Coordinates of C-alpha atoms in Angstrom, one line a residue:
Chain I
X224 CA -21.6 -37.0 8.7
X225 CA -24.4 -36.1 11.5
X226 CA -23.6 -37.9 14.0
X227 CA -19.8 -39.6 14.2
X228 CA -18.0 -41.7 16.9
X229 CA -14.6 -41.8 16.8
X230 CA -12.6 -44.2 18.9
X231 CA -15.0 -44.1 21.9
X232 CA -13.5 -46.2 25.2
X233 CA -15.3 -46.5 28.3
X234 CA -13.5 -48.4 31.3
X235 CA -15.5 -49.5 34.3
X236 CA -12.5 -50.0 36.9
X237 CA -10.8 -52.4 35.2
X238 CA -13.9 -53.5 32.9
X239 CA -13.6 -52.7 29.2
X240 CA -17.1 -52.3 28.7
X241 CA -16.5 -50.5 25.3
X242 CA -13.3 -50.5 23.2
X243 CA -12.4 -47.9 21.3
X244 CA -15.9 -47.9 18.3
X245 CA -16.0 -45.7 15.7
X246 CA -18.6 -45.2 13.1
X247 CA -21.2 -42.4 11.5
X248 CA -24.9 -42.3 11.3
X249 CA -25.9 -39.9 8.1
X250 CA -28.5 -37.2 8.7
X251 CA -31.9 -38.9 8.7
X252 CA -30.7 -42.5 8.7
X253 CA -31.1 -45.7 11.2
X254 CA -28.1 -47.3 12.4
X255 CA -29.0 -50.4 14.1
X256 CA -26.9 -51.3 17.0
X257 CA -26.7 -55.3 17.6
X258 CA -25.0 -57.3 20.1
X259 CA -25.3 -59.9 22.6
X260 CA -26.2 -59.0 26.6
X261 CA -23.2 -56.7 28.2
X262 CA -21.9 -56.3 24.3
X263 CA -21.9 -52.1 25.3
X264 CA -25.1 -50.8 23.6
X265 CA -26.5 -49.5 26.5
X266 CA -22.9 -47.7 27.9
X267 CA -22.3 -46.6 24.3
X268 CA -25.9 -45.2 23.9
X269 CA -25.2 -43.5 27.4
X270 CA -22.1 -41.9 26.2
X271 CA -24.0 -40.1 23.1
X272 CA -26.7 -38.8 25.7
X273 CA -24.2 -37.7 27.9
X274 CA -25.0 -40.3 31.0
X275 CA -21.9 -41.7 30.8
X276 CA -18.4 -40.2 30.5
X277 CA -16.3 -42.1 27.9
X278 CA -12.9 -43.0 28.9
X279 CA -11.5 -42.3 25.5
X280 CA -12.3 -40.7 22.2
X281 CA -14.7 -38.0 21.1
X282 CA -18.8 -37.6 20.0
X283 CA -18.7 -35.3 17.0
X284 CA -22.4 -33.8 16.2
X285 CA -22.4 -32.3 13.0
X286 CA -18.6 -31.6 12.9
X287 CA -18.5 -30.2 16.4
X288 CA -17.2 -32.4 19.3
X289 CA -20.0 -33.1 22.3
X290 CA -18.1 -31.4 24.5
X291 CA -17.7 -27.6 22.9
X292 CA -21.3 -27.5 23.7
X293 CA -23.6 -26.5 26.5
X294 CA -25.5 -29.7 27.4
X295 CA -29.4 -28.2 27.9
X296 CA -28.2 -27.2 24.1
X297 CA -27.5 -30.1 22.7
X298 CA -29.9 -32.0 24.5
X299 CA -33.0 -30.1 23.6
X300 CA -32.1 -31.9 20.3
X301 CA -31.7 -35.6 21.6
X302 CA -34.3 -37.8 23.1
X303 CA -34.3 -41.5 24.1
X304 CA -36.9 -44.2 24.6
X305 CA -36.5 -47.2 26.9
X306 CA -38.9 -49.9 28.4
X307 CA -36.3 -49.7 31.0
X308 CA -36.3 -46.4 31.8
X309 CA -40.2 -45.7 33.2
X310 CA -41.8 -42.4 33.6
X311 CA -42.9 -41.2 36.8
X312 CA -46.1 -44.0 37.7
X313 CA -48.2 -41.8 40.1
X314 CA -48.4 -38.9 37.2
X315 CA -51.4 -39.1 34.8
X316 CA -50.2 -39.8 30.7
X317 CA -51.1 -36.4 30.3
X318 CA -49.6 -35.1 33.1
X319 CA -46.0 -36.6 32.1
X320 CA -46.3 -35.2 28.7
X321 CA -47.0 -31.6 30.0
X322 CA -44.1 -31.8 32.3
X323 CA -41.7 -33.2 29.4
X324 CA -42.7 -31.3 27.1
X325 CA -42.2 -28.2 29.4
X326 CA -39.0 -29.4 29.9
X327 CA -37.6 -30.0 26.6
X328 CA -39.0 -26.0 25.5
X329 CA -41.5 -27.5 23.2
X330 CA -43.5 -24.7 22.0
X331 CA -47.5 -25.5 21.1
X332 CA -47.1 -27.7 23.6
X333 CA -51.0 -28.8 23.9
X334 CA -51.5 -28.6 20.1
X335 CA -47.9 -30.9 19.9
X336 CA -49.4 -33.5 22.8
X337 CA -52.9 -33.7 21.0
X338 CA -50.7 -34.4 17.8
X339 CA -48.8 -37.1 19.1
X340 CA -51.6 -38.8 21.5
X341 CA -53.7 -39.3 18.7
X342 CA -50.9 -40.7 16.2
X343 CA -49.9 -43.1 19.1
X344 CA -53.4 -43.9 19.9
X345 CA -52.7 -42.9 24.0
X346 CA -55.8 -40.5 24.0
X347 CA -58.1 -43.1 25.6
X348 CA -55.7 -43.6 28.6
X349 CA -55.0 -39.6 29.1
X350 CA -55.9 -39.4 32.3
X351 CA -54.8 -42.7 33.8
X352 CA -51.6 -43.2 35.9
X353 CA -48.4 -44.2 34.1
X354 CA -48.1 -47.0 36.5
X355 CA -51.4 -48.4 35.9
X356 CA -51.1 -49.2 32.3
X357 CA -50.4 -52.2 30.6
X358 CA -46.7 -52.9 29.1
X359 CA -47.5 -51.7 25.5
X360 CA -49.7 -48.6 26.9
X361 CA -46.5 -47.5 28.5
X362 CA -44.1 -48.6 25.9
X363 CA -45.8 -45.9 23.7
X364 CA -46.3 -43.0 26.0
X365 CA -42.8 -43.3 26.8
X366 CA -42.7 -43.1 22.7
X367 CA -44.6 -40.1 22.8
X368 CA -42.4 -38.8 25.6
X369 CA -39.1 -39.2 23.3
X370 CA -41.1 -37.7 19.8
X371 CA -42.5 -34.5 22.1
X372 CA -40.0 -32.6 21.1
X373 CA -39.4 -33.5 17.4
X374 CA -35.7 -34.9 18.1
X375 CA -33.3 -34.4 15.8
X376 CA -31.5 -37.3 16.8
X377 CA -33.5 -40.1 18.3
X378 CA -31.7 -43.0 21.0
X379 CA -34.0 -46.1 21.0
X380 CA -33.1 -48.9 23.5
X381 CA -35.0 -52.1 22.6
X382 CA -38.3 -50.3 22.1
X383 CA -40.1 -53.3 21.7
X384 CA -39.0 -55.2 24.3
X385 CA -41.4 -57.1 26.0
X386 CA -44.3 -56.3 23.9
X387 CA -46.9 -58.6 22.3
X388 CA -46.5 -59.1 18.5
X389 CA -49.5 -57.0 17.8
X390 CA -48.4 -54.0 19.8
X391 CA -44.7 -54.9 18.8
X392 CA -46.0 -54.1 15.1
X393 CA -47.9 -51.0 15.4
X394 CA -44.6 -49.5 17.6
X395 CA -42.2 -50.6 14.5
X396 CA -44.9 -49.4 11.8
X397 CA -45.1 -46.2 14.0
X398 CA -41.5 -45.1 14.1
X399 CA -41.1 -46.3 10.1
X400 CA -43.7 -44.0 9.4
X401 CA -42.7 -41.7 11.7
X402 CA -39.0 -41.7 10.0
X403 CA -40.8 -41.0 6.5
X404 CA -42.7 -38.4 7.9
X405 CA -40.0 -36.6 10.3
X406 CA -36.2 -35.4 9.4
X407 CA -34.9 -38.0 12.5
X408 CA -31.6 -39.9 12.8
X409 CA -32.3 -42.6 14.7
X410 CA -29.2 -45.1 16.6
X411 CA -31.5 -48.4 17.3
X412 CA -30.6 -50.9 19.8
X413 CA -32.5 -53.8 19.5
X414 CA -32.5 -58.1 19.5
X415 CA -34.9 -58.1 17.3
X416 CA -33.5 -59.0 14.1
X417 CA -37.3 -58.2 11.7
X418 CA -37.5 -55.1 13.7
X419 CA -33.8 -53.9 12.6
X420 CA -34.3 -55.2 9.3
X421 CA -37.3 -53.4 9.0
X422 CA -36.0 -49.8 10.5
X423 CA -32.6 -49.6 9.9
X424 CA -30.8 -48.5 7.0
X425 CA -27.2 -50.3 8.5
X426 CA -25.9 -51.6 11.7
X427 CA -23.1 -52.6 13.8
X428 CA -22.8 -55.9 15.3
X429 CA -21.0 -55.3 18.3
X430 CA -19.6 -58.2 20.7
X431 CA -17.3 -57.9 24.0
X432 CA -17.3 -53.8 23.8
X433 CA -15.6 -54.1 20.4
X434 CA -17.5 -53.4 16.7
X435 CA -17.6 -56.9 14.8
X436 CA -18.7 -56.1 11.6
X437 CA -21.3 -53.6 10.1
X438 CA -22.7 -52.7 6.9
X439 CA -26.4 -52.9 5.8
X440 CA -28.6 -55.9 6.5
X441 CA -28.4 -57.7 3.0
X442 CA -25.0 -57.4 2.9
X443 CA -24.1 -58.7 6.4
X444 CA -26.4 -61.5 5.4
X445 CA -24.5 -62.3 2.3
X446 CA -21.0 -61.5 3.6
X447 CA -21.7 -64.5 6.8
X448 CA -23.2 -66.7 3.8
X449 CA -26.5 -67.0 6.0
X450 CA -30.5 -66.8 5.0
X451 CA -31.3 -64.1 7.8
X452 CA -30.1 -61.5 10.1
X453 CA -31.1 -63.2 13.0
X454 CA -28.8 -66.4 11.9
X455 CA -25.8 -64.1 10.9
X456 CA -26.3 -62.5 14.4
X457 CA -25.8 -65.6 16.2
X458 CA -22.7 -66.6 13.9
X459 CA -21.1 -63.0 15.1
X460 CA -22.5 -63.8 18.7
X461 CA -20.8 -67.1 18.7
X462 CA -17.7 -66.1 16.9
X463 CA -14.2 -65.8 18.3
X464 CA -12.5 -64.0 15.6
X465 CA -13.1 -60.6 15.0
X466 CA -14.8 -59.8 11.1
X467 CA -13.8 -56.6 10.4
Chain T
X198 CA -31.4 -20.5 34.9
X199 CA -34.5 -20.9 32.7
X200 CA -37.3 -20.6 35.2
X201 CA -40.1 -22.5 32.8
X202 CA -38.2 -26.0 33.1
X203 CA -37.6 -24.9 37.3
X204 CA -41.5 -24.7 37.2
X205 CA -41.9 -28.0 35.3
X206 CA -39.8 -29.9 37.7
X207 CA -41.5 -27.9 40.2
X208 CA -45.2 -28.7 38.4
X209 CA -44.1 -33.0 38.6
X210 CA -43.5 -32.8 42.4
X211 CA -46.8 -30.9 42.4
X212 CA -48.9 -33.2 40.4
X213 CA -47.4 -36.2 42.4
X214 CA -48.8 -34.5 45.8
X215 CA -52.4 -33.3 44.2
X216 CA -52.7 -37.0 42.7
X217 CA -52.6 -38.4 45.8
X218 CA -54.9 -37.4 49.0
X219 CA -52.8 -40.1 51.1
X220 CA -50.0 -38.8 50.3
X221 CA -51.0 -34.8 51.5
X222 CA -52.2 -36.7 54.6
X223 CA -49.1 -38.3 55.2
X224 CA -47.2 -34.7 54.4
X225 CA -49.5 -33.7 57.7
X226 CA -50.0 -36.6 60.0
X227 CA -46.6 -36.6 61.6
X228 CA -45.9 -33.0 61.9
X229 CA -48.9 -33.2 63.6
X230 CA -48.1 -36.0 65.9
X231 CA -45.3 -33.9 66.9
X232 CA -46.6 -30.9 67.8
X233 CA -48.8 -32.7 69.8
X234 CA -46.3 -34.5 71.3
X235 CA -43.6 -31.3 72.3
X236 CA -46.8 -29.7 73.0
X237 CA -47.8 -32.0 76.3
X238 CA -43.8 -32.4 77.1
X239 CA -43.4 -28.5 76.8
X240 CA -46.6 -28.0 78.8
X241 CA -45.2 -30.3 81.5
X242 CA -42.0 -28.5 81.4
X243 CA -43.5 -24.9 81.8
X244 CA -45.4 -26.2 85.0
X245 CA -42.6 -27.9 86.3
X246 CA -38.9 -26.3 85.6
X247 CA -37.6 -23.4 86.9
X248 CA -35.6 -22.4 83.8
X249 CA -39.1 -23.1 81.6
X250 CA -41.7 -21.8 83.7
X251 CA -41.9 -17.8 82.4
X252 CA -41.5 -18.6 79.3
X253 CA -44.3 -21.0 78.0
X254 CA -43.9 -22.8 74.6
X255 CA -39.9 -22.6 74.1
X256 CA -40.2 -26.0 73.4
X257 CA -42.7 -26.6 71.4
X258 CA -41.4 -22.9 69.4
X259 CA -38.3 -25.2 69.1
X260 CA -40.1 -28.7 68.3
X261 CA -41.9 -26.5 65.1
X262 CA -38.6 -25.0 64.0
X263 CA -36.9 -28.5 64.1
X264 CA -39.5 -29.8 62.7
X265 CA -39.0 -26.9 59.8
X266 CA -35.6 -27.9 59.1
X267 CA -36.1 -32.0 59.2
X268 CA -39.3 -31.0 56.6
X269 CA -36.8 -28.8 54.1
X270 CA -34.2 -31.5 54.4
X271 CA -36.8 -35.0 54.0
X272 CA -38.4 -32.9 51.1
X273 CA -35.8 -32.2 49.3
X274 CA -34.5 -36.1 49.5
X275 CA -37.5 -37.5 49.1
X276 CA -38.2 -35.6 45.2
X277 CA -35.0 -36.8 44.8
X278 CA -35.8 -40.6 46.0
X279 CA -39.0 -40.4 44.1
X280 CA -36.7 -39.9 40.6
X281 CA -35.0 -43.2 41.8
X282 CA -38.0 -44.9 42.7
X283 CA -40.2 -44.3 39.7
X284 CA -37.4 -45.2 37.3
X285 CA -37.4 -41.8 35.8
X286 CA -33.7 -41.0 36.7
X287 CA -32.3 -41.3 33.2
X288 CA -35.1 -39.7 31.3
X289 CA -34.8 -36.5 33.8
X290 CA -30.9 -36.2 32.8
X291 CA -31.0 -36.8 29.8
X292 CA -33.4 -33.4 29.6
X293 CA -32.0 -30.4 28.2
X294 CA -32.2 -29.1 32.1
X295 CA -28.5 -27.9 33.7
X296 CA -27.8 -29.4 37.1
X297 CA -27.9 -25.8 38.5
X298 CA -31.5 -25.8 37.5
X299 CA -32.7 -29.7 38.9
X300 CA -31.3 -28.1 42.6
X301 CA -33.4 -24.9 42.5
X302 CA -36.4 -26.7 41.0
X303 CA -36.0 -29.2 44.4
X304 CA -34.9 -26.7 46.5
X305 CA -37.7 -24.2 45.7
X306 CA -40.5 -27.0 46.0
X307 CA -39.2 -28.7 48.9
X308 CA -40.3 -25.3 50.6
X309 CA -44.3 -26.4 49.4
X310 CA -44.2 -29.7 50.8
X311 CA -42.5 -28.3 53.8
X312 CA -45.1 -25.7 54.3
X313 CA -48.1 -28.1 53.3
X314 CA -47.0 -30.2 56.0
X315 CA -46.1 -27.7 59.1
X316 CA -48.5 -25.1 58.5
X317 CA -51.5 -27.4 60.0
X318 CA -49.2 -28.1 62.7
X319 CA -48.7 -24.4 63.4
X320 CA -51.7 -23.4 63.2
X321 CA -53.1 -26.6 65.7
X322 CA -50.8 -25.1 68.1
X323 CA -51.7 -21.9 68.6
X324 CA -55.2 -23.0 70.1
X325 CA -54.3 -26.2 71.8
X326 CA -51.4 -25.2 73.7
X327 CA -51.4 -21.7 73.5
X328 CA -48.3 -21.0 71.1
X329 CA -47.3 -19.3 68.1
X330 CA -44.3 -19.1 66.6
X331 CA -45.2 -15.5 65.4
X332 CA -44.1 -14.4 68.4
X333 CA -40.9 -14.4 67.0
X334 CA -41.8 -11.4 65.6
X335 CA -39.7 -10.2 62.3
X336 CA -36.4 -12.3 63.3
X337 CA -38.7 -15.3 63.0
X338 CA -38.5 -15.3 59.1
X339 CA -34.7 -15.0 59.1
X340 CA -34.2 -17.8 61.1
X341 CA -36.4 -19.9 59.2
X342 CA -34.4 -19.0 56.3
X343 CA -30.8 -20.3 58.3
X344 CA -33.0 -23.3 59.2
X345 CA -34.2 -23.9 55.4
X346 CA -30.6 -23.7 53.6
X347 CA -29.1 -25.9 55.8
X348 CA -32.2 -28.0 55.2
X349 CA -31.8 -28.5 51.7
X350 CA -28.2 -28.5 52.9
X351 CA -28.3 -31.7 54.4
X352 CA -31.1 -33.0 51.4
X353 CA -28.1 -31.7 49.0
X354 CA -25.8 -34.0 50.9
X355 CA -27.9 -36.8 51.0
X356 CA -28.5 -36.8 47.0
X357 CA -24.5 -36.5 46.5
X358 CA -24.7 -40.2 48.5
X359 CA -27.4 -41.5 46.2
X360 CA -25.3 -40.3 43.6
X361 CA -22.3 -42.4 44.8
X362 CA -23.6 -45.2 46.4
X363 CA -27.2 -45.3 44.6
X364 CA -30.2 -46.4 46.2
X365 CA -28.9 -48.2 48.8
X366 CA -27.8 -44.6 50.7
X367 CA -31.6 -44.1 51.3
X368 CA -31.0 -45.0 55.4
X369 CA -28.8 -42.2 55.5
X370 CA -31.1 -39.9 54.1
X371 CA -33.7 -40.6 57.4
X372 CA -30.8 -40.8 59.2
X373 CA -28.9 -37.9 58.7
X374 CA -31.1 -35.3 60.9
X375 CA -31.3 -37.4 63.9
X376 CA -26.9 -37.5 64.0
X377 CA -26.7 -33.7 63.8
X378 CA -29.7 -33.2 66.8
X379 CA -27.8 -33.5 69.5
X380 CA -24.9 -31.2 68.5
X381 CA -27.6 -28.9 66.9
X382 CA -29.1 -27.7 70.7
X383 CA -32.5 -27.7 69.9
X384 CA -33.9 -28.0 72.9
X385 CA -31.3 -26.8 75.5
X386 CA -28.2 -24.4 75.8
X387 CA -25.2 -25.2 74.6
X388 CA -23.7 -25.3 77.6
X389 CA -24.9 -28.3 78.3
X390 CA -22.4 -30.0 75.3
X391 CA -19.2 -31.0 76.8
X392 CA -16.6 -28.5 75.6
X393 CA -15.5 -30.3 72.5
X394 CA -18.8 -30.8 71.9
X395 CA -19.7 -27.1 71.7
X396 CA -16.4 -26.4 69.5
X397 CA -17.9 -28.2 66.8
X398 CA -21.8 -27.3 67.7
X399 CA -20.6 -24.0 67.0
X400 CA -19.8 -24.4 63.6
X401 CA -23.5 -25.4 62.9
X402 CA -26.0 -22.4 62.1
X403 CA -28.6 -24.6 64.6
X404 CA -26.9 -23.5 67.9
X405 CA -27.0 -19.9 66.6
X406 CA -30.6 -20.5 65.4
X407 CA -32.1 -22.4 68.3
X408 CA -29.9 -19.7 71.1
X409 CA -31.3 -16.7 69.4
X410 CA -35.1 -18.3 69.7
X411 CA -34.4 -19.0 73.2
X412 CA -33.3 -15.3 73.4
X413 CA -36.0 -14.0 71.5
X414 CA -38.7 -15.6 73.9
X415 CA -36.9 -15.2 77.5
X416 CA -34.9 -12.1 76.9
X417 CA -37.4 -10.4 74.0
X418 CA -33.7 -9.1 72.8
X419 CA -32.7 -9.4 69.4
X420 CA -29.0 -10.2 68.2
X421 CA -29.2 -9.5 64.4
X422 CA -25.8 -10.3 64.5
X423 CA -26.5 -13.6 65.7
X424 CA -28.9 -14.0 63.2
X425 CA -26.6 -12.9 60.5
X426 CA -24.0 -15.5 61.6
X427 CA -26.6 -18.2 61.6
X428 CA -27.4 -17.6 58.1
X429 CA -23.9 -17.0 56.8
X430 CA -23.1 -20.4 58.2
X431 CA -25.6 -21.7 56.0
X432 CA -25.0 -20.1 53.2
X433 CA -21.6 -21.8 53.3
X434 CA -22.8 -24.9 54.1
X435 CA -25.2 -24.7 51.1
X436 CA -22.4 -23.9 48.4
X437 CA -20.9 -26.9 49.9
X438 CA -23.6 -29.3 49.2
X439 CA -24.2 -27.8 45.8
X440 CA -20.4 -28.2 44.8
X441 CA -20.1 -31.9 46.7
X442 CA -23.6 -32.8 44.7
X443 CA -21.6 -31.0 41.5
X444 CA -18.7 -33.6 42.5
X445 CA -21.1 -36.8 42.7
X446 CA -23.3 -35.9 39.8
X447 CA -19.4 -36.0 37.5
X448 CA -18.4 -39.0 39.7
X449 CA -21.8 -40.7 38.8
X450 CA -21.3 -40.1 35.0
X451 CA -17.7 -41.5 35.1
X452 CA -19.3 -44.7 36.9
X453 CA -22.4 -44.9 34.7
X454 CA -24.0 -44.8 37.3
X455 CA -26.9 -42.3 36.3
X456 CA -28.1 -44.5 32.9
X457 CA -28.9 -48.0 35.7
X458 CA -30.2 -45.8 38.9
X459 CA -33.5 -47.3 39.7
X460 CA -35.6 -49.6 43.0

């Protein structure tokens, strides 16, 4: 296994915001990570980027727990994307690029920026402010912020949140061809049940902090007896028993 | 310490001031306003106080050395603040940067701002009223030193609250100069502190800093070992704030705090 979680726990006071998950992600796969609102994608996805101490349990990275090593180090491997998380608004496109790519080591760094501008079609806005684009501009610089350093292991928090179907698209076709292209082990978090079914290779339907069920789309689909992810999701959702 | 990702957190503070003229004016305007503004109080005190009048420009000296440290200290918060407010907080910690490195990349920029915005002032001063703080001679860089540490210090301080309490501590971070002023005898002796006052004055490097100028310019004596006490206060205070900010940053991760910082 690449990536594996092994009875992960985090406790807000007295909040169980997630309750002791486990599960793997294979090198150069897509685990999709489902669940309703305040389900613990967002702490869990924390927890792997090392924002969040877990309560409980252990984050093993190729056999070697989190912890044993140095976080710049294990870091330089990770990135994250998030239309939640913004990049600094007064900085030009080109400008945040530099900085993160400085920061993450990457070496090449113009010839790696030109690269990735072009493939996310961002060139044409270079020089603009962050906060003066549009939505989907800044949906995929922050994109191109989380691919500057090649990741090894890529955290994406609804990345197509909030976009238009069009733009939606060409972000989902993006990071499909992008996993084709690139050795990347992706953990997707998303409510978007075409985008999952399209990019992920499993996922884990979480609900209340807890892992429902999980196992790739087609057979979730089968196993609930329903046409679609999206109508299996809402029979987990609305569930009171557990499935596993 | 990997001095390339110091210079790229330097480089976004930077960027962020060259992108925006307002914002370099702002850095200027009120150092500015205070100079002139110590500059007619001190000019009225020189012609009319006994204690004052051989020594012209103590306090403006002292206004621009204040001003110094509340520069350091604002600078230093305000990077910090500008993390928050952009939104950017979780993509800076998620970074492969160590914690030791985000303080000396703030710590070493906050000196720029600090300078982009005083050095006009300085330099308006020495024409205008007649005062330079080189006068201070050698001693003068020494005590700017004491004055920046405990600067950054207090900035330090002020990002451990963020930290802890998120956005919400930002009063505290304009605030938090203004409550040590009194104690810190910027502009008198501390003598005039009641006597349980001075007890804890004295365990500021800002009595030591602001005595020693006033020694400097009435007595043109040095105490080096004043100076050295001044900045050994400061140094201790600094590994403070970097071990209280060390505390937060762990007590932020435990509350989850650090993925959900933002306006």
């Amino acid at each position: 296994m690449f990536i594996q979680i092994k009875n992960l726990s985090k406790v807000y006071n007295k909040f169980l915001a997630v309750d002791k998950i486990s599960f793997e992600i294979n090198k150069n796969k897509t685990l999709g990570l489902l669940g309703p609102n305040g389900c613990g994608k967002t702490t869990t996805i924390g927890m792997i980027l090392g924002l969040v101490a877990p309560s409980n349990g252990e984050i093993i990275i190729e056999n070697k727990n989190i912890n044993k090593f140095k976080r710049h180090e294990i870091l330089f491997r990770f990135n994250f994307a998030s239309p939640y998380v913004e990049l600094p608004k007064k900085l030009t496109v080109k400008q945040n690029l530099e900085i993160y790519g400085r920061l993450y080591g990457v070496h090449d760094l113009n010839k790696r920026i030109s690269e990735i501008s072009s493939d996310l079609d961002i060139k044409k806005f270079f020089e603009r402010k962050t906060g003066e684009l549009s939505s989907g501009q800044k949906n995929r610089v922050s994109l191109a912020k989380s691919l500057i350093n090649k990741p090894e292991i890529l955290l994406l928090d609804e990345p197509t949140a909030s976009l238009d179907p069009d733009i939606g698209d060409f972000v989902r076709s993006y990071i499909d061809e992008y996993k084709s292209k690139n050795k990347v082990t992706i953990l997707l978090a998303s409510h978007n049940m075409n985008e999952v079914e399209r990019l992920c290779d499993s996922v884990i339907m979480m609900k209340k902090g807890k892992i429902l069920d999980r196992g790739t789309c087609k057979n979730l689909i089968i196993k609930h007896g329903r046409d679609n992810l999206e109508d299996t999701f809402l029979k987990l959702a609305r569930s009171k028993d557990e499935f596993q | 310490m990997n001095f390339n990702k110091i210079y790229a957190l330097g480089l976004r503070h930077l960027y962020l001031i060259l992108n925006s003229f307002p914002r370099v004016l702002d850095l200027i305007y009120w150092p500015t306003v205070q100079i002139f503004l110590w500059g007619f109080i001190s000019k009225f005190f020189t012609l009319n106080s006994e204690y004052y009048n051989n020594t012209v420009g103590i306090i403006l000296t002292a206004a621009i050395l204040y001003d110094f440290l509340f520069r350091a200290s604002i600078s230093f918060n305000m990077m910090f603040l500008e993390e928050i407010w952009s939104r950017n907080f979780t993509n800076l910690f998620i970074a492969p940067i160590r914690i030791r490195e985000i303080i000396a990349a703030l710590t070493l920029t906050a000196i720029l701002r600090t300078l982009i915005g005083l050095i006009p002032a300085v330099l308006i001063a020495v024409p205008l009223f007649g005062v330079s703080i080189l006068k201070l001679g050698l001693p003068l860089i020494f005590l700017l030193l004491g004055l920046y540490l405990f600067g950054v210090t207090l900035g330090l301080l002020v990002a451990s609250g963020l930290l802890r309490y998120g956005p919400s501590f930002e009063n505290v971070a304009w605030a938090s100069l203004f409550l040590l002023a009194p104690l810190g005898c910027i502009y008198y002796p501390i003598e005039i502190l009641p006597y349980s006052l001075q007890f804890i004055a004295k365990g500021l490097p800002l009595v030591h800093i602001f005595e020693e100028m006033r020694s400097i310019l009435i007595n043109n004596s040095v105490d080096y070992i004043n100076i050295i006490k001044s900045i050994s206060i400061s140094v201790v205070y600094f590994i403070f704030g970097v071990i209280v900010f060390y505390f937060s940053y762990f007590g932020a991760k435990k509350r989850g705090t650090l993925i959900n910082m933002g306006e």
